[in-house]
mmCIF file of N, CA and C in Angstrom:
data_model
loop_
_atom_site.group_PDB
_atom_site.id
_atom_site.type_symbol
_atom_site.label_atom_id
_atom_site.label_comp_id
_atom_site.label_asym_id
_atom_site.label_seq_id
_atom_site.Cartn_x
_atom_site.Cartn_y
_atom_site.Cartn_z
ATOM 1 N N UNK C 33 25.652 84.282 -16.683
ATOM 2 C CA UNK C 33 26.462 83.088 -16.694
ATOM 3 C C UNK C 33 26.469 82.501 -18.104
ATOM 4 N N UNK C 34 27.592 82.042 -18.449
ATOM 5 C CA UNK C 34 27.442 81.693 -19.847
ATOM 6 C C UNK C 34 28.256 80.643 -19.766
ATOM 7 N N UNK C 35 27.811 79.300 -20.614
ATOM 8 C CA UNK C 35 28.346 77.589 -20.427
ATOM 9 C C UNK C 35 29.515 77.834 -20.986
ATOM 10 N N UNK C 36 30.752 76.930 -21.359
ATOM 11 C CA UNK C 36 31.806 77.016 -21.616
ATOM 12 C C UNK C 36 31.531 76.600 -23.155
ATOM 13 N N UNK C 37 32.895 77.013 -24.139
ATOM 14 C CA UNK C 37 32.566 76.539 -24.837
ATOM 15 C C UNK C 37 32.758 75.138 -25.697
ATOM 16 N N UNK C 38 32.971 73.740 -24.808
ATOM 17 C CA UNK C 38 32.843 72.775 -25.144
ATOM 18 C C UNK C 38 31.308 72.144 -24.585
ATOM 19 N N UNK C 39 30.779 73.059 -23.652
ATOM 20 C CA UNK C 39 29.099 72.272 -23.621
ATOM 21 C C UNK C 39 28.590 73.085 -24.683
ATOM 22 N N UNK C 40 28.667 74.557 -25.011
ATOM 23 C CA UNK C 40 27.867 75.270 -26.433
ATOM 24 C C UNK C 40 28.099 74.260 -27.279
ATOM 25 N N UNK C 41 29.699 73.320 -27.662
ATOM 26 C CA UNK C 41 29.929 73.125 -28.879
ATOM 27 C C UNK C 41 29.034 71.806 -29.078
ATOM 28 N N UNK C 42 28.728 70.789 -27.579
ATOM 29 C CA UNK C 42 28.677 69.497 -27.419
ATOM 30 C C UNK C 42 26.841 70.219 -27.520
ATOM 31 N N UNK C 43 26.160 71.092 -27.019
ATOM 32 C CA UNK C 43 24.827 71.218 -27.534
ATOM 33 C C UNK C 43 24.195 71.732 -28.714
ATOM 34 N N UNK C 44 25.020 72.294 -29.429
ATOM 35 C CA UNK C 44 24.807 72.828 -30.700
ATOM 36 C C UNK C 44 24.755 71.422 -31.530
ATOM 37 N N UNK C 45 25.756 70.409 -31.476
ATOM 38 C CA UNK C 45 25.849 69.459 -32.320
ATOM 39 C C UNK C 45 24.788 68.661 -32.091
ATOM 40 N N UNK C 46 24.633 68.326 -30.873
ATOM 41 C CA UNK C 46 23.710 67.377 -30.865
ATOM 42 C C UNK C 46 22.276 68.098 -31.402
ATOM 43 N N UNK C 47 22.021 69.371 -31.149
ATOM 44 C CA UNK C 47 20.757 69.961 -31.323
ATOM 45 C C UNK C 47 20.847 69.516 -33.203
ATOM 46 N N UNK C 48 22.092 69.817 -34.070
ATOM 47 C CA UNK C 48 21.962 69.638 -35.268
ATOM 48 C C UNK C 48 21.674 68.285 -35.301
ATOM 49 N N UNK C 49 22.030 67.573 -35.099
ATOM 50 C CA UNK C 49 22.150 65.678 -35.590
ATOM 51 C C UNK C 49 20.016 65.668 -34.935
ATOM 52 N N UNK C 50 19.983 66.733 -33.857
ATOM 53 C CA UNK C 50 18.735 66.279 -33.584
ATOM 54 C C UNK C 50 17.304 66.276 -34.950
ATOM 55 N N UNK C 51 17.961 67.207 -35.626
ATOM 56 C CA UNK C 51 17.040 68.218 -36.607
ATOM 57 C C UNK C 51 16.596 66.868 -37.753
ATOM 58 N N UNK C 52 17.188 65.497 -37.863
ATOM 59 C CA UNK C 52 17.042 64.241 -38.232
ATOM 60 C C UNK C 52 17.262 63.507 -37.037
ATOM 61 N N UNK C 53 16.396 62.814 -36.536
ATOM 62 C CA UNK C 53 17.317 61.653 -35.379
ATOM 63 C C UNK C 53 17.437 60.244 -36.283
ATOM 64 N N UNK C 54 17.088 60.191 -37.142
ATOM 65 C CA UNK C 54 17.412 59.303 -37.991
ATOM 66 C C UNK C 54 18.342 58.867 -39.064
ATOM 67 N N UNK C 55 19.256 60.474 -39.249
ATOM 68 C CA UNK C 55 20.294 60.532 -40.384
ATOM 69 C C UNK C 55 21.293 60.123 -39.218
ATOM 70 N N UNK C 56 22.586 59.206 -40.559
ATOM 71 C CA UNK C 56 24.040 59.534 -40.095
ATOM 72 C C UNK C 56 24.361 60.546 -40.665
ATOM 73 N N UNK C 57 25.226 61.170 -39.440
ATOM 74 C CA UNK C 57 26.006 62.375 -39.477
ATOM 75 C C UNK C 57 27.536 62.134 -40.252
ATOM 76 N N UNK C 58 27.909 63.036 -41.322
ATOM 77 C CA UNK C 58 29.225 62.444 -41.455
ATOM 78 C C UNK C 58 29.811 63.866 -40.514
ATOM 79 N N UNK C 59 31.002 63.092 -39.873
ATOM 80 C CA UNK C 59 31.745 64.377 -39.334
ATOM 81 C C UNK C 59 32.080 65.899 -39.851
ATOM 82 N N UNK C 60 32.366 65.781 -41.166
ATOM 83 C CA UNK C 60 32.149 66.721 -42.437
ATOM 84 C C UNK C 60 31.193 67.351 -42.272
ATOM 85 N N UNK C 61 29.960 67.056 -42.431
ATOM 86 C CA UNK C 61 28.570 67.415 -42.434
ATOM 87 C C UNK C 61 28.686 68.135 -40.884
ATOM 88 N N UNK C 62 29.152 67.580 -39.804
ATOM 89 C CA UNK C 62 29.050 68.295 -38.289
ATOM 90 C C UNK C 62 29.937 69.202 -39.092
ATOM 91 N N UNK C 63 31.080 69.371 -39.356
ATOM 92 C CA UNK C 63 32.260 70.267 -39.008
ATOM 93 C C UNK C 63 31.869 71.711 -39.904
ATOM 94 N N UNK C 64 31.207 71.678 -41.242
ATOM 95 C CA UNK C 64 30.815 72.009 -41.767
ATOM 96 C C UNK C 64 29.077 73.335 -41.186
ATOM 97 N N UNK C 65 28.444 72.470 -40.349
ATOM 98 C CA UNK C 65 27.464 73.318 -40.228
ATOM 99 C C UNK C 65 27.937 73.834 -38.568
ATOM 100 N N UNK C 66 28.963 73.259 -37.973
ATOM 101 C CA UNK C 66 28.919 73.764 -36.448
ATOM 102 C C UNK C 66 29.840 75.204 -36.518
ATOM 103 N N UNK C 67 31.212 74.601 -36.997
ATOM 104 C CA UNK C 67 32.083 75.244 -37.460
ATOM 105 C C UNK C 67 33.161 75.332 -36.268
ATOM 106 N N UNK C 68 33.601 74.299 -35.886
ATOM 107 C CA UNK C 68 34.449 73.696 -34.984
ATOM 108 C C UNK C 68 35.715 73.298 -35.553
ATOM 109 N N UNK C 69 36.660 73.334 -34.359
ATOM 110 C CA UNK C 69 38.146 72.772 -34.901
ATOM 111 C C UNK C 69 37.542 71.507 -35.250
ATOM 112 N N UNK C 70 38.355 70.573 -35.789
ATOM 113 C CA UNK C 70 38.013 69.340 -36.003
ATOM 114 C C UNK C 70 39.036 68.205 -35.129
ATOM 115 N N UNK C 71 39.814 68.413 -34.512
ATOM 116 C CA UNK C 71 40.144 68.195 -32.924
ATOM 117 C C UNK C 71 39.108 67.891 -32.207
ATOM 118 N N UNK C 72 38.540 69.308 -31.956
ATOM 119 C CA UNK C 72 38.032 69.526 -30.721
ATOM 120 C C UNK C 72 36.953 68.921 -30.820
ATOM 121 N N UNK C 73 36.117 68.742 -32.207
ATOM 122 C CA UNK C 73 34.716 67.839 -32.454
ATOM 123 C C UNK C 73 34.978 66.271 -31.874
ATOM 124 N N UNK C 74 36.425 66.151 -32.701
ATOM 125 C CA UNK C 74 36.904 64.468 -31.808
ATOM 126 C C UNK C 74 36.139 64.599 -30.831
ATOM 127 N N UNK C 75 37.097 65.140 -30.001
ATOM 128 C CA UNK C 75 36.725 64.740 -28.321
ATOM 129 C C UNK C 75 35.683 64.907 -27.662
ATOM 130 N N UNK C 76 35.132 65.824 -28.099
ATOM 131 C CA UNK C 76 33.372 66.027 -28.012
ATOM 132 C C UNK C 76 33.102 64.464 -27.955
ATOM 133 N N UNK C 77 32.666 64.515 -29.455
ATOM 134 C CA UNK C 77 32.246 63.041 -30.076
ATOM 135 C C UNK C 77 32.092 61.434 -29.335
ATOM 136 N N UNK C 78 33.939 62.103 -28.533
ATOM 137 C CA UNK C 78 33.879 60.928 -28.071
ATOM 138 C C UNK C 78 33.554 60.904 -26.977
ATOM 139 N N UNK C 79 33.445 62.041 -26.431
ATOM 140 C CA UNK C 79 32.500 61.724 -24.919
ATOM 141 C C UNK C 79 30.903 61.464 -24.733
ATOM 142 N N UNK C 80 30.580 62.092 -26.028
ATOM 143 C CA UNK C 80 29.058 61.848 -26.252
ATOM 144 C C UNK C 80 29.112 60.976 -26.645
ATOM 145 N N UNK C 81 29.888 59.649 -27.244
ATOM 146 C CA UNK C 81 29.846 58.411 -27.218
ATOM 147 C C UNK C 81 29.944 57.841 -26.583
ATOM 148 N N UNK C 82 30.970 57.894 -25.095
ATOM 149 C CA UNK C 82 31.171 57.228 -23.646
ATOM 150 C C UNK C 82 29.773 57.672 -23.505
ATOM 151 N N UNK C 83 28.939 58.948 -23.008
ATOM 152 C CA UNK C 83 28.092 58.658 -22.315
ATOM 153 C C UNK C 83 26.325 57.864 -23.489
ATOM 154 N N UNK C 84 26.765 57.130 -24.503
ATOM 155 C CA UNK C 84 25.871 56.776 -24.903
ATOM 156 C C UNK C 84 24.658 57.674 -25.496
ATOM 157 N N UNK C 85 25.095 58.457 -25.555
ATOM 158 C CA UNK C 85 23.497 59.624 -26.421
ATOM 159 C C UNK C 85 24.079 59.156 -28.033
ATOM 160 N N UNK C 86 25.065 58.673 -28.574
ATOM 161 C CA UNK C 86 25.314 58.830 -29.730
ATOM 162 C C UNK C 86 26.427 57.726 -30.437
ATOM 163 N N UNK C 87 26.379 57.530 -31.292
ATOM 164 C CA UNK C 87 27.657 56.067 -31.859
ATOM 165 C C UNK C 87 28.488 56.825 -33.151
ATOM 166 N N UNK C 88 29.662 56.112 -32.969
ATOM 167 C CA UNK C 88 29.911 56.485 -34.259
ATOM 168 C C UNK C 88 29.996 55.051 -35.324
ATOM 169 N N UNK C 89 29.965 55.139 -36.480
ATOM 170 C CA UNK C 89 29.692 54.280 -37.340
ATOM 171 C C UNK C 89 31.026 54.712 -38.472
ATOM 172 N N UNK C 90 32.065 53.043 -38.762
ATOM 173 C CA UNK C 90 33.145 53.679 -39.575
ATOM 174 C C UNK C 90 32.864 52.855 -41.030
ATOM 175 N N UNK C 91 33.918 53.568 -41.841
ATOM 176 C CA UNK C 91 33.438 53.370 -43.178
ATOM 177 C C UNK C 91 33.296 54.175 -43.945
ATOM 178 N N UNK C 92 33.273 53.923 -45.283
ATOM 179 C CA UNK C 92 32.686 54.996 -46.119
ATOM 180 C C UNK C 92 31.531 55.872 -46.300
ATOM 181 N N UNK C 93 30.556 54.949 -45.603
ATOM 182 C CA UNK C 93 29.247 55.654 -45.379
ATOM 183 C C UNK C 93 28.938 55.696 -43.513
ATOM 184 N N UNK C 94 30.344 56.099 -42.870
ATOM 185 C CA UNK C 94 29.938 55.916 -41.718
ATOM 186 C C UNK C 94 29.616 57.659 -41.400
ATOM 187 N N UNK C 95 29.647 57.260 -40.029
ATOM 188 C CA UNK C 95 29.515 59.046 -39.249
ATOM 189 C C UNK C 95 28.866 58.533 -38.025
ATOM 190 N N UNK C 96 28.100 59.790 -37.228
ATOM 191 C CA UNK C 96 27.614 59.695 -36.400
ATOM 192 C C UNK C 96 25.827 59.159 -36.138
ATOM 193 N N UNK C 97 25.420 58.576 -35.485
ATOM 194 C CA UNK C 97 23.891 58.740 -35.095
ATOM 195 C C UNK C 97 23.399 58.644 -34.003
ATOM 196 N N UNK C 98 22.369 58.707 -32.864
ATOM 197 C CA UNK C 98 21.561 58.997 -31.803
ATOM 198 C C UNK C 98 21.552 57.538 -31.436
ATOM 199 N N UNK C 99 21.785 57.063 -30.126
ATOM 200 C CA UNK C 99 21.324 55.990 -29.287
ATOM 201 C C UNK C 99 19.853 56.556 -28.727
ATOM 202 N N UNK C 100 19.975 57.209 -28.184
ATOM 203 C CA UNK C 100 18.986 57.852 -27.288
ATOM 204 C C UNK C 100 18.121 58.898 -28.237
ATOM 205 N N UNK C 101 17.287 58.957 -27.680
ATOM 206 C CA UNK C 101 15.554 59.981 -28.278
ATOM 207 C C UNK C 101 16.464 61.105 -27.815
ATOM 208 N N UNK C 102 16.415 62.347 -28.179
ATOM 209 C CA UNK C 102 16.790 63.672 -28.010
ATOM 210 C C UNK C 102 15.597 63.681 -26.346
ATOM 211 N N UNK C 103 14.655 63.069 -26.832
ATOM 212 C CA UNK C 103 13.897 63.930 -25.651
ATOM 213 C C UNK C 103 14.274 63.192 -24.174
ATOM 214 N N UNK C 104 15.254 62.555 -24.163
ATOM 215 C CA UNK C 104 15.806 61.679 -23.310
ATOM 216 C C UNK C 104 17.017 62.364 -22.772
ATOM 217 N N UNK C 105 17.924 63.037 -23.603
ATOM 218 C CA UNK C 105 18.997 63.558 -23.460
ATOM 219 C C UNK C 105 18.868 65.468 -23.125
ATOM 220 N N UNK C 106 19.162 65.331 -21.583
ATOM 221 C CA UNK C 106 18.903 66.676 -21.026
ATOM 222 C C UNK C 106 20.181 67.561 -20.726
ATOM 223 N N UNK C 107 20.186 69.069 -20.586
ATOM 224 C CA UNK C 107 21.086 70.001 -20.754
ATOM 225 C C UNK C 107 22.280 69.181 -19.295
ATOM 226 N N UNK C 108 21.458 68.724 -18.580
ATOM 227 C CA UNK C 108 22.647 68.450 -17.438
ATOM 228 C C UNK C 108 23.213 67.288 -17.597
ATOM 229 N N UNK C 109 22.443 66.293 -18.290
ATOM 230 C CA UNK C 109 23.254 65.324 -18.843
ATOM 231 C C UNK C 109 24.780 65.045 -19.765
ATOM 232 N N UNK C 110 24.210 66.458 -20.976
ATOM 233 C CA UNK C 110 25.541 66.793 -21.302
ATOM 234 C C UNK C 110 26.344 67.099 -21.125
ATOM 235 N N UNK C 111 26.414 68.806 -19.963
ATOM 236 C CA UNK C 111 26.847 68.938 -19.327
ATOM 237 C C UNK C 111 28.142 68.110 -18.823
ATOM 238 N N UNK C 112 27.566 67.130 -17.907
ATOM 239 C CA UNK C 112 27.870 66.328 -16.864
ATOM 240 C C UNK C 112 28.845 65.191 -17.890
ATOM 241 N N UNK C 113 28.139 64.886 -19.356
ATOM 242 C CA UNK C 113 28.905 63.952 -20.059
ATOM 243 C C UNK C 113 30.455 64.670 -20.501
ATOM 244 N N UNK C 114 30.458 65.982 -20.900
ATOM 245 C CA UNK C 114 31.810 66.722 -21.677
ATOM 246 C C UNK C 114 32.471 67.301 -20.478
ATOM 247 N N UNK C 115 31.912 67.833 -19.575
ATOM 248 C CA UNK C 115 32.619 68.779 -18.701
ATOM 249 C C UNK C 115 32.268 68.434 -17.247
ATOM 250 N N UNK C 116 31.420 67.991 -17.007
ATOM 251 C CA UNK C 116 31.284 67.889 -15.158
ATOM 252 C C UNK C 116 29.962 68.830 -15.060
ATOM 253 N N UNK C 117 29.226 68.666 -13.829
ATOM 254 C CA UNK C 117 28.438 69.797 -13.406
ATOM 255 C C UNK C 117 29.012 70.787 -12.349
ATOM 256 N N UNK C 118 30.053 69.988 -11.456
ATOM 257 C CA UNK C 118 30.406 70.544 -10.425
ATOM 258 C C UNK C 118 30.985 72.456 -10.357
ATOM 259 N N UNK C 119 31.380 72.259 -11.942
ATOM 260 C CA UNK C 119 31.336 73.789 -12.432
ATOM 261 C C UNK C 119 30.579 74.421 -11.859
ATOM 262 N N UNK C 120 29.577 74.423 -12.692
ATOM 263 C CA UNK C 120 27.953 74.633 -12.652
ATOM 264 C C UNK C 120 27.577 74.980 -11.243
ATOM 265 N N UNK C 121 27.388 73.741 -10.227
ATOM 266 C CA UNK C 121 27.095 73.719 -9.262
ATOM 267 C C UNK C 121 27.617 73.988 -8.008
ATOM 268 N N UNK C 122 29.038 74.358 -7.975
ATOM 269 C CA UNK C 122 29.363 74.010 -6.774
ATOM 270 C C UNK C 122 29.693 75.319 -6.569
ATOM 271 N N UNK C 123 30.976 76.226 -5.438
ATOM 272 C CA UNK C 123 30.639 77.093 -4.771
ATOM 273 C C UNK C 123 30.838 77.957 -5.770
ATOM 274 N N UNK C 124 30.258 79.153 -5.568
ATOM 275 C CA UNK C 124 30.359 80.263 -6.222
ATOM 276 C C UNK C 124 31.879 80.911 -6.723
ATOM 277 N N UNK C 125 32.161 81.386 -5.862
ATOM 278 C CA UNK C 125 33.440 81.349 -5.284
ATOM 279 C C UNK C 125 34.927 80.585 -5.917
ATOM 280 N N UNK C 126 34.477 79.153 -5.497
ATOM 281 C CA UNK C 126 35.574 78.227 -5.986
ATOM 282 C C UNK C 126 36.175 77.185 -5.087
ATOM 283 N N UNK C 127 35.441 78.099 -4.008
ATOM 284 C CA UNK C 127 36.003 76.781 -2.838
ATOM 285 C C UNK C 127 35.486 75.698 -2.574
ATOM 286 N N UNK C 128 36.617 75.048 -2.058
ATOM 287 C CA UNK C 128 36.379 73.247 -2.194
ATOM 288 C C UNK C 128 35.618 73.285 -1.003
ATOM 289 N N UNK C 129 35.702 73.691 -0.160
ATOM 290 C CA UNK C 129 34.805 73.495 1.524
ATOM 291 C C UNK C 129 33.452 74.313 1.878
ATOM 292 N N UNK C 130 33.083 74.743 0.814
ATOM 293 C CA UNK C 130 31.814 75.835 1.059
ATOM 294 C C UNK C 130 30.694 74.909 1.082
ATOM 295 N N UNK C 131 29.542 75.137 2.154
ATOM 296 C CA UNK C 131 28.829 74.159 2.355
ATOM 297 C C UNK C 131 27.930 75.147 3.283
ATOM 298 N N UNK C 132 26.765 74.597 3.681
ATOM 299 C CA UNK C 132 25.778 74.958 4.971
ATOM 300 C C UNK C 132 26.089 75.554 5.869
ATOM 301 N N UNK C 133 26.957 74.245 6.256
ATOM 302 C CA UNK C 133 27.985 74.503 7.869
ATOM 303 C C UNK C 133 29.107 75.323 7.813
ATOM 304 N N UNK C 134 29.818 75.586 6.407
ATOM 305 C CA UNK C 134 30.882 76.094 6.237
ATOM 306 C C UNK C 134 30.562 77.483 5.190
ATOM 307 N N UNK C 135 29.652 78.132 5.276
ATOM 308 C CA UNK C 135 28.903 79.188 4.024
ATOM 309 C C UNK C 135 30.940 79.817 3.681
ATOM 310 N N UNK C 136 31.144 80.232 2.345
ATOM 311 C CA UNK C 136 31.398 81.526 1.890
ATOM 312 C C UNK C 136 30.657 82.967 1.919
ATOM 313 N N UNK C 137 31.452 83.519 1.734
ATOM 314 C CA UNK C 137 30.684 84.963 1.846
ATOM 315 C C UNK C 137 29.372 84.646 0.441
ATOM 316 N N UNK C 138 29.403 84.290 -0.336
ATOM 317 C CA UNK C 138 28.195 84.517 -1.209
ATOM 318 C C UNK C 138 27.453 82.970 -1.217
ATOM 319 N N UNK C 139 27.306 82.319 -0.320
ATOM 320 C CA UNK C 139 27.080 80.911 0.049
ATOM 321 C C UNK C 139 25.105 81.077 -0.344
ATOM 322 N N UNK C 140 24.976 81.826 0.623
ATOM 323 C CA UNK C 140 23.296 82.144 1.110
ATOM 324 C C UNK C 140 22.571 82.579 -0.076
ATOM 325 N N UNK C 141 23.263 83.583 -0.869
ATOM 326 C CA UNK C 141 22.551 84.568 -2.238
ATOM 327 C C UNK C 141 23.498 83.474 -3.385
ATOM 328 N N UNK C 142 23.932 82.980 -3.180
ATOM 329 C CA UNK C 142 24.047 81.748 -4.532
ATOM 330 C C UNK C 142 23.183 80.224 -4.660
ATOM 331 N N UNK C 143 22.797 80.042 -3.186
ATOM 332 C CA UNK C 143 21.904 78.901 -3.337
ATOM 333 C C UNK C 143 21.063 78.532 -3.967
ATOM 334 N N UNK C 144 19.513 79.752 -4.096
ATOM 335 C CA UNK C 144 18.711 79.706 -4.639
ATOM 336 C C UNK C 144 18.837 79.634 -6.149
ATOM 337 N N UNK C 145 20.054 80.868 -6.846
ATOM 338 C CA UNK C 145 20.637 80.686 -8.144
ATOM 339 C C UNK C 145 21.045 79.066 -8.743
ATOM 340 N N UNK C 146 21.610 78.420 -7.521
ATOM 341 C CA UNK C 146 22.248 77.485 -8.083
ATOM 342 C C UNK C 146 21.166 76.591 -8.360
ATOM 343 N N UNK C 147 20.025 76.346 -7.258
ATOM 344 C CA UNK C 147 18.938 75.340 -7.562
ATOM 345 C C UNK C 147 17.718 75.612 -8.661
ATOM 346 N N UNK C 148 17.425 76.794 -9.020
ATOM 347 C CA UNK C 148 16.993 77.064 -9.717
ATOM 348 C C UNK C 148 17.897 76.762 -11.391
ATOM 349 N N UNK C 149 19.221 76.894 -11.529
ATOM 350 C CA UNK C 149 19.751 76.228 -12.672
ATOM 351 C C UNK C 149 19.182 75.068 -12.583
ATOM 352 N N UNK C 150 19.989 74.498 -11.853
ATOM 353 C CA UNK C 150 20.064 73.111 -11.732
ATOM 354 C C UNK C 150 18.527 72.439 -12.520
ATOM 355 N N UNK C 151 17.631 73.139 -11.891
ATOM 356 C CA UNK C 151 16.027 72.367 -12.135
ATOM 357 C C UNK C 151 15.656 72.637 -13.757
ATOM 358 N N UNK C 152 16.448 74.059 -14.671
ATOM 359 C CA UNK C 152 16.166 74.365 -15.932
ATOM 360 C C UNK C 152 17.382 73.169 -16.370
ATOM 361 N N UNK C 153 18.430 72.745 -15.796
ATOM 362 C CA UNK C 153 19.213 72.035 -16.734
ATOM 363 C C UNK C 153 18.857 70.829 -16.425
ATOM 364 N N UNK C 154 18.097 70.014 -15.471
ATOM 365 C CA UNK C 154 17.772 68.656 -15.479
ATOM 366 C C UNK C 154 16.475 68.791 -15.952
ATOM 367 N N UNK C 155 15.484 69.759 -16.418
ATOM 368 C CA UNK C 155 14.014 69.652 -17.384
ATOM 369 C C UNK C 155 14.311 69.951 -18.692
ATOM 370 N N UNK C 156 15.255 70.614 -19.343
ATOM 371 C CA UNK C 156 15.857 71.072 -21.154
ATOM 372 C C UNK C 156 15.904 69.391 -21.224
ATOM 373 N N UNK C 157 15.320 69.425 -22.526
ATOM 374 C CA UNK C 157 15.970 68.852 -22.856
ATOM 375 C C UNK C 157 16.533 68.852 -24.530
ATOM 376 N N UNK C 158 17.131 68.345 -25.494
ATOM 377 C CA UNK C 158 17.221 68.656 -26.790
ATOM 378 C C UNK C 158 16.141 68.808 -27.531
ATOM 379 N N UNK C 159 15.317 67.760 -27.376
ATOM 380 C CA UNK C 159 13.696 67.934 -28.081
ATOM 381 C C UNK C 159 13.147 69.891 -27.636
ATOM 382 N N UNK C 160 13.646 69.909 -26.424
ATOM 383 C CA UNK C 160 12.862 71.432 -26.103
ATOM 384 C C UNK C 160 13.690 72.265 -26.903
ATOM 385 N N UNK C 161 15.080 72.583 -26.912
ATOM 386 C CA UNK C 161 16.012 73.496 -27.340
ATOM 387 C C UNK C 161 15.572 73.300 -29.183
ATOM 388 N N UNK C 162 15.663 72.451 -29.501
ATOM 389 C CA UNK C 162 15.057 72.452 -30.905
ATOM 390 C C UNK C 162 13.635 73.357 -31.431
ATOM 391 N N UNK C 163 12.932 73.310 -30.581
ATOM 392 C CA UNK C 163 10.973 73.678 -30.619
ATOM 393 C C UNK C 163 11.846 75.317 -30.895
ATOM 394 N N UNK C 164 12.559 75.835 -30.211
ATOM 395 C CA UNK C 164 13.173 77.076 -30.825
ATOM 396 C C UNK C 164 13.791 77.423 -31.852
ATOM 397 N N UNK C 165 13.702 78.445 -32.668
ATOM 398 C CA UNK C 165 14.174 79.083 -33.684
ATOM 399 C C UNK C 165 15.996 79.577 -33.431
ATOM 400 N N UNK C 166 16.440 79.333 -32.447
ATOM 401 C CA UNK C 166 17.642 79.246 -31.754
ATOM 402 C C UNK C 166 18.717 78.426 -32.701
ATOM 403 N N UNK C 167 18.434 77.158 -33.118
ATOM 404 C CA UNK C 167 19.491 75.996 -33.478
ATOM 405 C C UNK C 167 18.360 76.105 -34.422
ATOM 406 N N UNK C 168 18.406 76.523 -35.367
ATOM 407 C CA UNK C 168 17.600 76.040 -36.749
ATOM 408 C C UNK C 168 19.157 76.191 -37.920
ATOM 409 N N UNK C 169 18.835 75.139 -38.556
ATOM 410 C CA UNK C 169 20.381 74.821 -39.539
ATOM 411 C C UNK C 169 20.050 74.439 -40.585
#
């Protein structure tokens, strides 16, 4: 399974801005080390600003910086801030009615998959994804 790529783009960035939680980011400086349209960083940006992990600051010396501790801000949080989890989580398949009472054919052998994500993406958090040699910039 592999995340889409506006949560790669929305965890890569934040993992960079994490590598200081104390610098402003100029967008430049993101666009520069992520290597993103600069569109598509917008809208990122600005959803990680609706959900509060991050501000932007305008001006000449503005950019981005951290509301929140990285170690506060977890893989399902982001997730959930750019794209939804329901991706993630919901039927295998695609169907809107798959449930207990209502299994799909892969209902039973996707459950355990799904809860087992679920528990690695609500314990990640950025502080952890950093401790790796993964996002080093």
């Amino acid at each position: 399974m592999n995340l889409s790529k506006t949560t790669e783009y929305a965890i890569r960035i934040l993992c960079y801005m994490a590598s200081d939680k104390k610098q402003i980011f100029s967008a430049k400086s993101i666009l520069d080390k992520i290597d993103i349209p600069q569109k598509y960083m917008r809208r990122i940006m600005t959803n990680l600003s609706k959900s509060n992990f991050i501000k932007s600051t305008h001006g000449r010396d503005g950019g981005y910086m951290f509301l929140k501790s990285p170690k506060t801000i977890y893989l399902s949080d982001i997730i959930e801030s750019v794209e939804g989890l329901d991706k993630y989580l919901g039927c295998v398949l695609g169907f809107n009615e798959c449930s207990g009472k209502n299994p799909c054919a892969m209902h039973n052998s996707w459950v355990d998959t799904r809860d087992k994500l679920f528990k690695t993406l609500t314990k990640t958090n950025l502080n952890d994804l950093n401790k790796k040699a993964y996002f080093k910039y």
